[in-house]
Coordinates of C-alpha atoms and ligand atoms in Angstrom, one line a residue:
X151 CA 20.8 -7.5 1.3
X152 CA 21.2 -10.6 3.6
X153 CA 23.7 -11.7 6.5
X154 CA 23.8 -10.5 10.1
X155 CA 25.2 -6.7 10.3
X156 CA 27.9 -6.0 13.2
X157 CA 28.3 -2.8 13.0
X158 CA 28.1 -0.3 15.8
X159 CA 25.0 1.2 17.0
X160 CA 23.5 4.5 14.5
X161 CA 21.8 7.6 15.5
X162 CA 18.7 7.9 13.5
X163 CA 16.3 11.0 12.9
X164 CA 13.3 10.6 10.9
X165 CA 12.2 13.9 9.6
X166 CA 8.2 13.0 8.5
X167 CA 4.9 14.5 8.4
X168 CA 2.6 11.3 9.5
X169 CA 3.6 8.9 12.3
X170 CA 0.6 6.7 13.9
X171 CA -1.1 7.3 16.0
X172 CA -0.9 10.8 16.5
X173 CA -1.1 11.7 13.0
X174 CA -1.9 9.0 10.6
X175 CA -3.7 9.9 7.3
X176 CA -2.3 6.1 5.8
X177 CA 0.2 3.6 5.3
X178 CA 3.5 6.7 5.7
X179 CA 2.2 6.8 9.2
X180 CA 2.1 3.3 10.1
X181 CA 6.0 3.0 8.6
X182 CA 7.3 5.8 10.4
X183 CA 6.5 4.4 14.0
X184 CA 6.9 0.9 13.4
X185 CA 10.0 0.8 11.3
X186 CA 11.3 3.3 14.0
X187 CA 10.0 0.8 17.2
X188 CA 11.9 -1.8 15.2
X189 CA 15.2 -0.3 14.5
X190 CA 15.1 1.1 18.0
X191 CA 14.5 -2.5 19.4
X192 CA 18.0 -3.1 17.7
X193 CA 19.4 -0.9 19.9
X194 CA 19.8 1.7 18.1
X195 CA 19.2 5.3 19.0
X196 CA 16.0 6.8 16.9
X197 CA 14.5 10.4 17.1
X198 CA 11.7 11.8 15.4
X199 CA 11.1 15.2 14.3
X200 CA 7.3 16.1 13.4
X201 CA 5.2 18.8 13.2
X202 CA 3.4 20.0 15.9
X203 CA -0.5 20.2 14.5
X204 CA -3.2 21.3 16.5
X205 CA -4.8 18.1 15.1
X206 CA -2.5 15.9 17.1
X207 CA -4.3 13.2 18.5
X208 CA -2.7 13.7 22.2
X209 CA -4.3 10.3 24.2
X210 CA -0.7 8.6 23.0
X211 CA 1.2 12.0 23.4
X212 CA 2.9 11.3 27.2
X213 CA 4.5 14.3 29.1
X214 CA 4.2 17.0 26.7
X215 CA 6.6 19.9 27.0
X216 CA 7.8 22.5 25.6
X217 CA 11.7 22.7 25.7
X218 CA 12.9 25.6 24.3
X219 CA 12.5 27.6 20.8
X220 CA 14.9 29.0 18.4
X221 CA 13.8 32.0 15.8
X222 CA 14.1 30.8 12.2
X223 CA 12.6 31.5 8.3
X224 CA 11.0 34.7 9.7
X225 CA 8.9 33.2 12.9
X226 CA 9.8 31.7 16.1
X227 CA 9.5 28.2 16.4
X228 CA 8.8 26.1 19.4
X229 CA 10.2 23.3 20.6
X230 CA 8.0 19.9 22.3
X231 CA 9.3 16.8 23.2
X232 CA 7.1 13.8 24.2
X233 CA 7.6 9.7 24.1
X234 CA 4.9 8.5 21.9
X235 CA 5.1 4.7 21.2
X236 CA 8.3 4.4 23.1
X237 CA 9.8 6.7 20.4
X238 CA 11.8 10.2 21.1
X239 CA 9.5 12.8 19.4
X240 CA 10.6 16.1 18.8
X241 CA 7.6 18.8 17.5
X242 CA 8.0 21.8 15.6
X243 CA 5.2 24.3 16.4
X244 CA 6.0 27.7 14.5
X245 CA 4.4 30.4 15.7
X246 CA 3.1 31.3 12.2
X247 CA 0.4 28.9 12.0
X248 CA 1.3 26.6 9.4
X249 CA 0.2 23.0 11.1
X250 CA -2.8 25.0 13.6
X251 CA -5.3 24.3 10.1
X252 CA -7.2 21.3 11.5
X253 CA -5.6 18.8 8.8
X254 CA -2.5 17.2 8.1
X255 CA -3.1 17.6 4.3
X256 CA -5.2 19.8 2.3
X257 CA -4.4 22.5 3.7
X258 CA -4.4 25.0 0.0
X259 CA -0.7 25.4 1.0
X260 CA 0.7 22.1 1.7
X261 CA 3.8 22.0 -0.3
X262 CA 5.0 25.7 1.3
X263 CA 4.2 24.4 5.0
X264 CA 6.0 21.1 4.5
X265 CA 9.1 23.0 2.7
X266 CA 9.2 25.3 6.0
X267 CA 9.0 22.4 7.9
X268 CA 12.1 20.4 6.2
X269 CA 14.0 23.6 6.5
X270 CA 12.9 24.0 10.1
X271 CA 13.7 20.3 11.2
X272 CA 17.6 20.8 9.6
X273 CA 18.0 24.0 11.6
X274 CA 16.7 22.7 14.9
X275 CA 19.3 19.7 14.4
X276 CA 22.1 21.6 13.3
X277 CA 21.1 24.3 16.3
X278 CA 20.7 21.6 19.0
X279 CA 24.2 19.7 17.8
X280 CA 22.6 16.2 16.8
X281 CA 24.4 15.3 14.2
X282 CA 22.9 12.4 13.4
X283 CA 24.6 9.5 11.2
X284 CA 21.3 9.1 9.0
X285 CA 18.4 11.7 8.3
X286 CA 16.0 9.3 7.0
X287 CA 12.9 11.6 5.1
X288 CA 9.9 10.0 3.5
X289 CA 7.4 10.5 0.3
X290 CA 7.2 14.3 -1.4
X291 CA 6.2 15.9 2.3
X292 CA 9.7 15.6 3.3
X293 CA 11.9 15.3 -0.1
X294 CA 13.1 18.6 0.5
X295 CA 15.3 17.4 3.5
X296 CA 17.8 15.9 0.4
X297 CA 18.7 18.8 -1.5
X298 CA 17.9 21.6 1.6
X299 CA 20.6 19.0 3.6
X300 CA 23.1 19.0 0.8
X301 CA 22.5 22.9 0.1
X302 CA 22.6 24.1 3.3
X303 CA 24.1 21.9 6.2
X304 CA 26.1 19.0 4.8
X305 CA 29.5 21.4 5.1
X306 CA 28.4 23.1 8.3
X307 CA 27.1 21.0 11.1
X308 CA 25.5 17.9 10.1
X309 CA 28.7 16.9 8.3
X310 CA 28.4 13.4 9.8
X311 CA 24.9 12.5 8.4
X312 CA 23.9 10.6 5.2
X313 CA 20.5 11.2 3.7
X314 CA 17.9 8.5 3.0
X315 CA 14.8 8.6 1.3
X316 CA 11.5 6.4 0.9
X317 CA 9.1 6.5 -1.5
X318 CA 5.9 5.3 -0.3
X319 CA 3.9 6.7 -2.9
X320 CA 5.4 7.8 -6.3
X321 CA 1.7 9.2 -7.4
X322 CA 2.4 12.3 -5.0
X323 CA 4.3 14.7 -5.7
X324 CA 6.4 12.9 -8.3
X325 CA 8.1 16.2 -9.2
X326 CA 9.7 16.6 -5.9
X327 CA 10.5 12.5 -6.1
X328 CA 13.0 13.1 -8.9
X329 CA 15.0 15.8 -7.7
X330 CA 15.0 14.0 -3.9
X331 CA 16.1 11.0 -5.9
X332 CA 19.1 12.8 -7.4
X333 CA 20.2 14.2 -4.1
X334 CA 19.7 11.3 -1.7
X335 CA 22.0 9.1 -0.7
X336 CA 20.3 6.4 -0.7
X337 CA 16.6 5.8 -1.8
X338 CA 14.4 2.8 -1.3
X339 CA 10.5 2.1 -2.0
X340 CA 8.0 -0.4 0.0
X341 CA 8.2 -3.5 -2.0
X342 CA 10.4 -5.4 -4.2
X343 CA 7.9 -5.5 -6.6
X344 CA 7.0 -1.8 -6.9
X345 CA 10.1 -1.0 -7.4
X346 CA 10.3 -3.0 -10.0
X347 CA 7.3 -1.9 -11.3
X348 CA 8.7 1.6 -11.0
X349 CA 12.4 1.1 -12.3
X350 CA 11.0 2.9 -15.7
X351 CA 10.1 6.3 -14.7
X352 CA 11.9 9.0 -15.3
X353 CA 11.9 10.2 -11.6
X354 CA 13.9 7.0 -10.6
X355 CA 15.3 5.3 -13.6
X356 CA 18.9 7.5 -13.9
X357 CA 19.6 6.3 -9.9
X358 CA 18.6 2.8 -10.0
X359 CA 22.0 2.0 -8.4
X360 CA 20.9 3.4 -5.3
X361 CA 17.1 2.4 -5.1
X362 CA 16.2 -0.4 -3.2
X363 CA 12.7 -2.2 -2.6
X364 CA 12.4 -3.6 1.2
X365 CA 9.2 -4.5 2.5
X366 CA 7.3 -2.7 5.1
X367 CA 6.4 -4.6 8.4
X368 CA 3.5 -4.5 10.7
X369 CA 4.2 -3.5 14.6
X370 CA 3.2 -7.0 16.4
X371 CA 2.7 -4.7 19.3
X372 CA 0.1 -2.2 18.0
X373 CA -1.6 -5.0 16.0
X374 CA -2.3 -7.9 18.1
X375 CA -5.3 -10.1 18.9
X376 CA -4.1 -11.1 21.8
X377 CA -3.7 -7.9 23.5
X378 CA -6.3 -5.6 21.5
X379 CA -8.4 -3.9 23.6
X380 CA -10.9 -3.1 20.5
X381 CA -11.9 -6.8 19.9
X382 CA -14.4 -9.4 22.8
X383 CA -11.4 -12.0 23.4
X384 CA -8.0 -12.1 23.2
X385 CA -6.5 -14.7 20.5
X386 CA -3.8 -16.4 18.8
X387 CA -3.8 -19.3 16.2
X388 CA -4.4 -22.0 18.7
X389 CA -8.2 -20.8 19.1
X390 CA -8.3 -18.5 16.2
X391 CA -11.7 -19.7 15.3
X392 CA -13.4 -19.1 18.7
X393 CA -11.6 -15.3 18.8
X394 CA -12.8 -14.8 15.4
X395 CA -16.5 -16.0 15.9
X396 CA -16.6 -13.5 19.1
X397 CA -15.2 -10.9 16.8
X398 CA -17.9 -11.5 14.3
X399 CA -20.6 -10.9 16.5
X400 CA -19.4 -8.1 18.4
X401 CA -19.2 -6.4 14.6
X402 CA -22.0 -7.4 13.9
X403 CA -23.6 -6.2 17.0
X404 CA -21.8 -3.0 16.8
X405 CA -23.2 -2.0 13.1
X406 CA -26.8 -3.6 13.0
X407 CA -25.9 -6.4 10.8
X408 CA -27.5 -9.8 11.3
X409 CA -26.2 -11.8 13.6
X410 CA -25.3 -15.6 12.1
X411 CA -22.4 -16.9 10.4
X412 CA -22.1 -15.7 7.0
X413 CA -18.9 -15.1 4.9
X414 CA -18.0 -11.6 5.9
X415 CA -15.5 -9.7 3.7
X416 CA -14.1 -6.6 5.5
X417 CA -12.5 -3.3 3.5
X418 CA -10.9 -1.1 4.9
X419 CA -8.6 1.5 2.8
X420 CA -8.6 5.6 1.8
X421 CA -11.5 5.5 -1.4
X422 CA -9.3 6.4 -4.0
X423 CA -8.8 5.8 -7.8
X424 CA -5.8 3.8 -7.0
X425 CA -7.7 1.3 -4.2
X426 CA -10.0 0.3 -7.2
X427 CA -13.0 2.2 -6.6
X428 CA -15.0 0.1 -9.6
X429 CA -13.8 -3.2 -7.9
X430 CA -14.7 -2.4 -4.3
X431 CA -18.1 -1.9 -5.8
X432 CA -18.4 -4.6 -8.0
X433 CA -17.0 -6.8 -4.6
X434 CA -19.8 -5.5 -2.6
X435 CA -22.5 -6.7 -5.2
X436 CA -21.1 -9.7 -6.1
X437 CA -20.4 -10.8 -2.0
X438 CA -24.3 -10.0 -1.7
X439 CA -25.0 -12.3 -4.6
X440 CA -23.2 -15.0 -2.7
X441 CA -25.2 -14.5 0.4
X442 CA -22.4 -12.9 2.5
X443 CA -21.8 -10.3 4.8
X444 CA -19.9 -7.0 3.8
X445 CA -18.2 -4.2 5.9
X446 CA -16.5 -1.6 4.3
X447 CA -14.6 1.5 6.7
X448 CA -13.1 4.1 4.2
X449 CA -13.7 7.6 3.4
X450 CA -12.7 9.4 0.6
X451 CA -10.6 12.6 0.1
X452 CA -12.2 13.6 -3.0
X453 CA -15.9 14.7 -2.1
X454 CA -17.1 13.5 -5.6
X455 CA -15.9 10.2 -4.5
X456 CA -17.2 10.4 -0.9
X457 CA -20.7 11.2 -2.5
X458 CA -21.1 8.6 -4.2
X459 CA -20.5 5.8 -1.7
X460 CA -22.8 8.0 0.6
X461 CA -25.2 7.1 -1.7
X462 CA -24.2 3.2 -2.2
X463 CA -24.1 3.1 1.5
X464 CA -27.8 4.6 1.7
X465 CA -29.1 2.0 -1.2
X466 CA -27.8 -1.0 0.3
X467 CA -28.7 0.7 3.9
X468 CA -32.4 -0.1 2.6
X469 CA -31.7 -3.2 -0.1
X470 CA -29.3 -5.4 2.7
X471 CA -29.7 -3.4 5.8
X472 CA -28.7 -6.5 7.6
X473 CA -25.6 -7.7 5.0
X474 CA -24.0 -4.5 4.3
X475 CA -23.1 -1.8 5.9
X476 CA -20.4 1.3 4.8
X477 CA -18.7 3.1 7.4
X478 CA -17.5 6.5 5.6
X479 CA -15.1 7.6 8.0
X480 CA -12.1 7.1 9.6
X481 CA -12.5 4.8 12.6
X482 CA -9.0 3.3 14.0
X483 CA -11.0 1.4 16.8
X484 CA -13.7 0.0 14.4
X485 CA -10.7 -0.7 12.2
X486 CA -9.6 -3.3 14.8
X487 CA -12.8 -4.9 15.1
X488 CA -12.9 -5.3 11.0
X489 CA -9.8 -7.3 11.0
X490 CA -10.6 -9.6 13.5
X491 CA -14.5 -9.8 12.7
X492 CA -14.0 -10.7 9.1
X493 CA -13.1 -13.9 7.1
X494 CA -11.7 -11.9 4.4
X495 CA -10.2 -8.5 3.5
X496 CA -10.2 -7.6 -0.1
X497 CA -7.6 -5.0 -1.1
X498 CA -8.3 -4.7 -5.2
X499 CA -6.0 -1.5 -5.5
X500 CA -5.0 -0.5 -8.9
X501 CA -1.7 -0.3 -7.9
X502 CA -0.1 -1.2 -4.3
X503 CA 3.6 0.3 -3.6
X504 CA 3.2 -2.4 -0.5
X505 CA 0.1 -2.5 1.4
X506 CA -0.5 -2.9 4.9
X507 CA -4.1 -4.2 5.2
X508 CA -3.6 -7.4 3.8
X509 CA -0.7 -7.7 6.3
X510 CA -2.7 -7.0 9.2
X511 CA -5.3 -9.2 7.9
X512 CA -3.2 -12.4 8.3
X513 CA -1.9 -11.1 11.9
X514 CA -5.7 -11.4 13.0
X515 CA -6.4 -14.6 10.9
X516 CA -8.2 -13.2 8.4
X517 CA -7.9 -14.1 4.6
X518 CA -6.3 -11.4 1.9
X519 CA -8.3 -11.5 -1.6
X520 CA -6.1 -8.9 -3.8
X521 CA -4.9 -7.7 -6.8
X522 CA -1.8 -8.9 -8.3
X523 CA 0.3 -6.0 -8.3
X524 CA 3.9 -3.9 -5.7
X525 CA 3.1 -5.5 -2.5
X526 CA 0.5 -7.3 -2.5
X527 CA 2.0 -9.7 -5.2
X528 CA 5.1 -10.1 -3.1
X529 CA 2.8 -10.9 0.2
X530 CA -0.2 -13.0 -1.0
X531 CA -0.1 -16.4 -2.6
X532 CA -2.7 -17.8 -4.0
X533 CA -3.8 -21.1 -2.7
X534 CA -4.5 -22.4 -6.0
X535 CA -2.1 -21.0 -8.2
X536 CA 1.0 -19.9 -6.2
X537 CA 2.8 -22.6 -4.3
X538 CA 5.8 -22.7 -6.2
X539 CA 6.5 -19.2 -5.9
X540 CA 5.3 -19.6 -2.1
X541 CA 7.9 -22.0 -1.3
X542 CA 10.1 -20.4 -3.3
X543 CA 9.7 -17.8 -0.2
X544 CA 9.9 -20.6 2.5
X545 CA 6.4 -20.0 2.6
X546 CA 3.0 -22.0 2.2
X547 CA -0.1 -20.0 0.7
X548 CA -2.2 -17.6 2.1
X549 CA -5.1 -16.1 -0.2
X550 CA -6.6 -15.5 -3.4
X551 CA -5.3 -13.3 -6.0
X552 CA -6.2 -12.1 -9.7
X553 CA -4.9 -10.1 -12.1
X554 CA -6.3 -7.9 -14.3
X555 CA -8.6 -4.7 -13.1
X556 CA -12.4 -5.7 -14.4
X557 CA -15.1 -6.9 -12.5
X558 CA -13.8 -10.9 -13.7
X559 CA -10.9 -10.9 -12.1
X560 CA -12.5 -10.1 -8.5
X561 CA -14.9 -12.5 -9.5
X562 CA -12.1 -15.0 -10.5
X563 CA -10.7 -14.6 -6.7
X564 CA -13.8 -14.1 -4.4
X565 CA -15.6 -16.8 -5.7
X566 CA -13.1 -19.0 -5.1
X567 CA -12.6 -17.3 -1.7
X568 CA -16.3 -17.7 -0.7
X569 CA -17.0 -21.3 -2.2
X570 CA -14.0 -22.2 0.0
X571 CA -15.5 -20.8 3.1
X572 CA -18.7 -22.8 2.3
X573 CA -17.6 -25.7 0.7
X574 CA -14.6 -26.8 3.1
X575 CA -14.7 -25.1 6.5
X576 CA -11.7 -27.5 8.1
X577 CA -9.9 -26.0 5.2
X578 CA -10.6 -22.8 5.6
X579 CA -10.1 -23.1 9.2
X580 CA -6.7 -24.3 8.7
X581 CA -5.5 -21.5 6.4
X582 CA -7.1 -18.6 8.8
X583 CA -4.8 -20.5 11.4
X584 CA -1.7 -20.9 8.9
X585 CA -1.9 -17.0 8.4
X586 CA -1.6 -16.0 11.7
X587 CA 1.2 -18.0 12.0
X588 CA 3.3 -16.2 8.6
X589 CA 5.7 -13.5 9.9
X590 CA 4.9 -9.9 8.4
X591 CA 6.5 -8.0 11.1
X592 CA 9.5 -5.9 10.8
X593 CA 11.7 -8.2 12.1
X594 CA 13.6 -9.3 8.6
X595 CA 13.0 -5.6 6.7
X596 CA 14.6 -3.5 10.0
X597 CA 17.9 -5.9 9.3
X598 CA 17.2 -4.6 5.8
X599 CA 17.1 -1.0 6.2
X600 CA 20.3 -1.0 9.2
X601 CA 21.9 -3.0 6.5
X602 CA 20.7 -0.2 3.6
X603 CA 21.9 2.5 6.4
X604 CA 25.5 1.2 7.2
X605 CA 26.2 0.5 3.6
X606 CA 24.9 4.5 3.1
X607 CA 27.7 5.5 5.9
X608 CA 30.2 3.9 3.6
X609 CA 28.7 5.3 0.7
Ligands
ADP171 P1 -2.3 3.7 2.0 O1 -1.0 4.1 2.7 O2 -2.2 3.8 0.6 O3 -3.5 4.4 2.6 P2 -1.8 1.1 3.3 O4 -2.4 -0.2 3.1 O5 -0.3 1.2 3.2 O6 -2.5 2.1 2.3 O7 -2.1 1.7 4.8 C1 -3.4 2.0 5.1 C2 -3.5 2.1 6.7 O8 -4.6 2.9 7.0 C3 -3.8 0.7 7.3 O9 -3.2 0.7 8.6 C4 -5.3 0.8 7.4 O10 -5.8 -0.1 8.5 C5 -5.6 2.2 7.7 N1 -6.9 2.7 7.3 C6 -7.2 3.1 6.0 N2 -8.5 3.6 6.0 C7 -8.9 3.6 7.3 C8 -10.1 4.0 7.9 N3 -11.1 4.5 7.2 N4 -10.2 3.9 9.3 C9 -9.2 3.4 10.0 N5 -8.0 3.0 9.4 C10 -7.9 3.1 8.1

């Protein structure tokens, strides 16, 4: 893609089961707000249809109310409206009980609730006459859209629409993946380099001409230092070092950690196989080694998992009481604090369809340490090895990276990453100021996607 578009303005309706911050479980729910704020700041008309789950988190729900309800799939099904972020949300609250479980997911019957849903959210357009020109769905929680769309509603009234679908996450659900692949009309994944990564499976490889990879943005809005109200002072990159050192020390204030200026690498990510479980550990121990500071927010889904950092968390609560401390939860507020607190954020995942922490690392001046791999290699260049392929991105460097998935490689890149922190601290100074100033927003991928949608009208 490239090139202005001039096209006339699109009516957009993402159908999804995550959208920050009402109901964000990960990255899927960052995307779905900001990509929308960002296409909708092109003036472009965007709607939202979610679930309506008891777990809503309603402070950013404005002016709920119920609108009207239409009987469908055996049960009568309300319908909400609200503005949340500045977006148009429409929410589906059957009156069988299928999002009134507490969770978003894990639920026993997830894939039966989400099906109803996709069904529900094609009926309540085709009822309510939107015809839309793109129904954009996302992941396995809304694949069904594609083939229930093309089944069911593409000859009848949504004749107009054309059907896109994002893979944020090819481990889930892959099964669904394929056969939303087949029936899309046009698919796209997070990063160039995922979906490269991914051209060779068997879900996506027979509709390659239709899959593209476009970055995700961060929302400069919801993720700003100078107008966060979690962090002590508001920043930019003219005194990124003063809004940083106040950041520190409220963290460290907030969690017991002692308060003087040691490296501090933050981590913040959903404890899972794929974030690199062995190399989040092996970080932790090796940061302590070097006489840093380490802050980790994360919980795990899998209990076995969550157990076992319960237990890390309680060693080191005793070994490095004032170094270390693990946060086990979910914490969007503390989250804040993290990125603007620490000097680095290590994100070691095994694999990365595109990441978003290390993005909102740089938007609060602090320093990525990753893994080579989707996203995070197409975001972070290393400022030893990568400058070519920096400017080869009109960019200049802004990180460490390594490759590989044992405890060297981390070493490899966080030593580096510390010694610079102790060794030159103009440098470093310098590169937490150059970071800030990279643009990760959505500004270049929204021009993607309207491009990706017009060329989907024509399809
Ligand atoms: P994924 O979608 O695989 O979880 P991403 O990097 O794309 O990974 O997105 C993760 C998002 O969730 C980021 O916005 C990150 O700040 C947030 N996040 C992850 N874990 C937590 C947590 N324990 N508390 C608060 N925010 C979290």
């Amino acid at each position: 893609f490239g090139g202005t578009v001039k096209e006339p303005p699109l009516h957009i309706v993402h159908i999804a089961v995550e959208m920050a911050p009402i109901a964000k479980v990960g990255g899927l729910g960052d995307v779905v707000t900001s990509l929308s704020r960002a296409v909708q700041d092109l003036n472009h008309k965007v709607d939202i249809v979610f679930p309506k789950y008891d777990c809503l988190n309603l402070n950013h729900v404005t002016d709920l109310h119920d609108q009207r309800s239409y009987s469908w799939g055996g049960t009568e099904i309300k319908v909400w409206f609200s503005i949340v972020e500045g977006l148009s949300v429409y929410f589906l609250e059957p009156l069988n009980g299928f999002f009134s479980k507490g969770c978003v997911y894990g639920c026993g019957n997830d894939a039966q609730r989400f099906g109803f849903f996709c069904h529900a959210a094609l009926e309540f357009l085709n009822q309510d006459g939107f015809n839309p020109d793109i129904i954009h769905c996302h992941d396995w929680s809304s694949a069904p859209v594609t083939w229930l769309f093309k089944d069911h509603y593409m000859h009848y009234g949504l004749a107009k629409s054309r059907i896109i679908f994002t893979i944020h996450n090819l481990e889930f659900g892959a099964h669904f993946i394929s056969k939303a692949m087949a029936y899309a009309d046009k698919a796209t994944t997070v990063s160039r380099t995922y979906s490269k990564e991914v051209a060779g499976n068997p879900a996506i490889s027979p509709h390659l001409h239709k899959f593209h990879g476009i970055l995700n943005g961060i929302d400069l809005d919801i993720w700003d230092p100078y107008n966060d109200k979690f962090i002590p002072i508001s920043y930019n990159s003219e005194n990124v070092v003063e809004g940083k050192r106040a950041a520190k020390e409220a963290l460290q204030q907030t969690l017991g950690l002692k308060k003087s200026d040691f490296p501090l690498v933050g981590i913040i990510t959903r404890l899972t196989h794929q974030k690199g479980i062995h190399l989040i550990k092996h970080a932790i121990s090796r940061t302590l080694e070097r006489d840093g500071q380490v802050v980790l927010l994360g919980s795990a889904p899998d209990p076995r998992i969550q157990n076992e950092f319960v237990n890390l968390a309680k060693q080191l609560h005793s070994s490095h009481r004032d170094r270390a401390c693990l946060c086990l939860t979910y914490d969007e507020p503390l989250s804040h604090l993290i990125y603007a607190g620490a000097d680095f954020i290590l994100v070691p995942s095994i694999f990365e369809p595109c990441g978003l922490t290390q993005l909102t690392a740089m938007r609060y001046g602090s320093i990525p340490v990753v893994r080579k791999t989707g996203g995070l290699y197409d975001t972070v260049f290393d400022v030893d090895n990568d400058k070519a392929r920096a400017e080869a991105q009109g960019l200049e460097p802004n990180g460490f990276n390594f490759d590989g998935a044992d405890c060297g490689g981390v070493d490899y890149a966080l030593n580096r990453a510390i010694s610079a922190w102790y060794d030159s601290r103009d440098q470093f100074n310098s590169l937490c100021k150059r970071v800030m100033e990279q643009d990760w927003s959505w500004n270049r991928p929204a021009l993607d996607y309207m491009e990706l949608y017009h060329a989907a009208k024509k399809y």
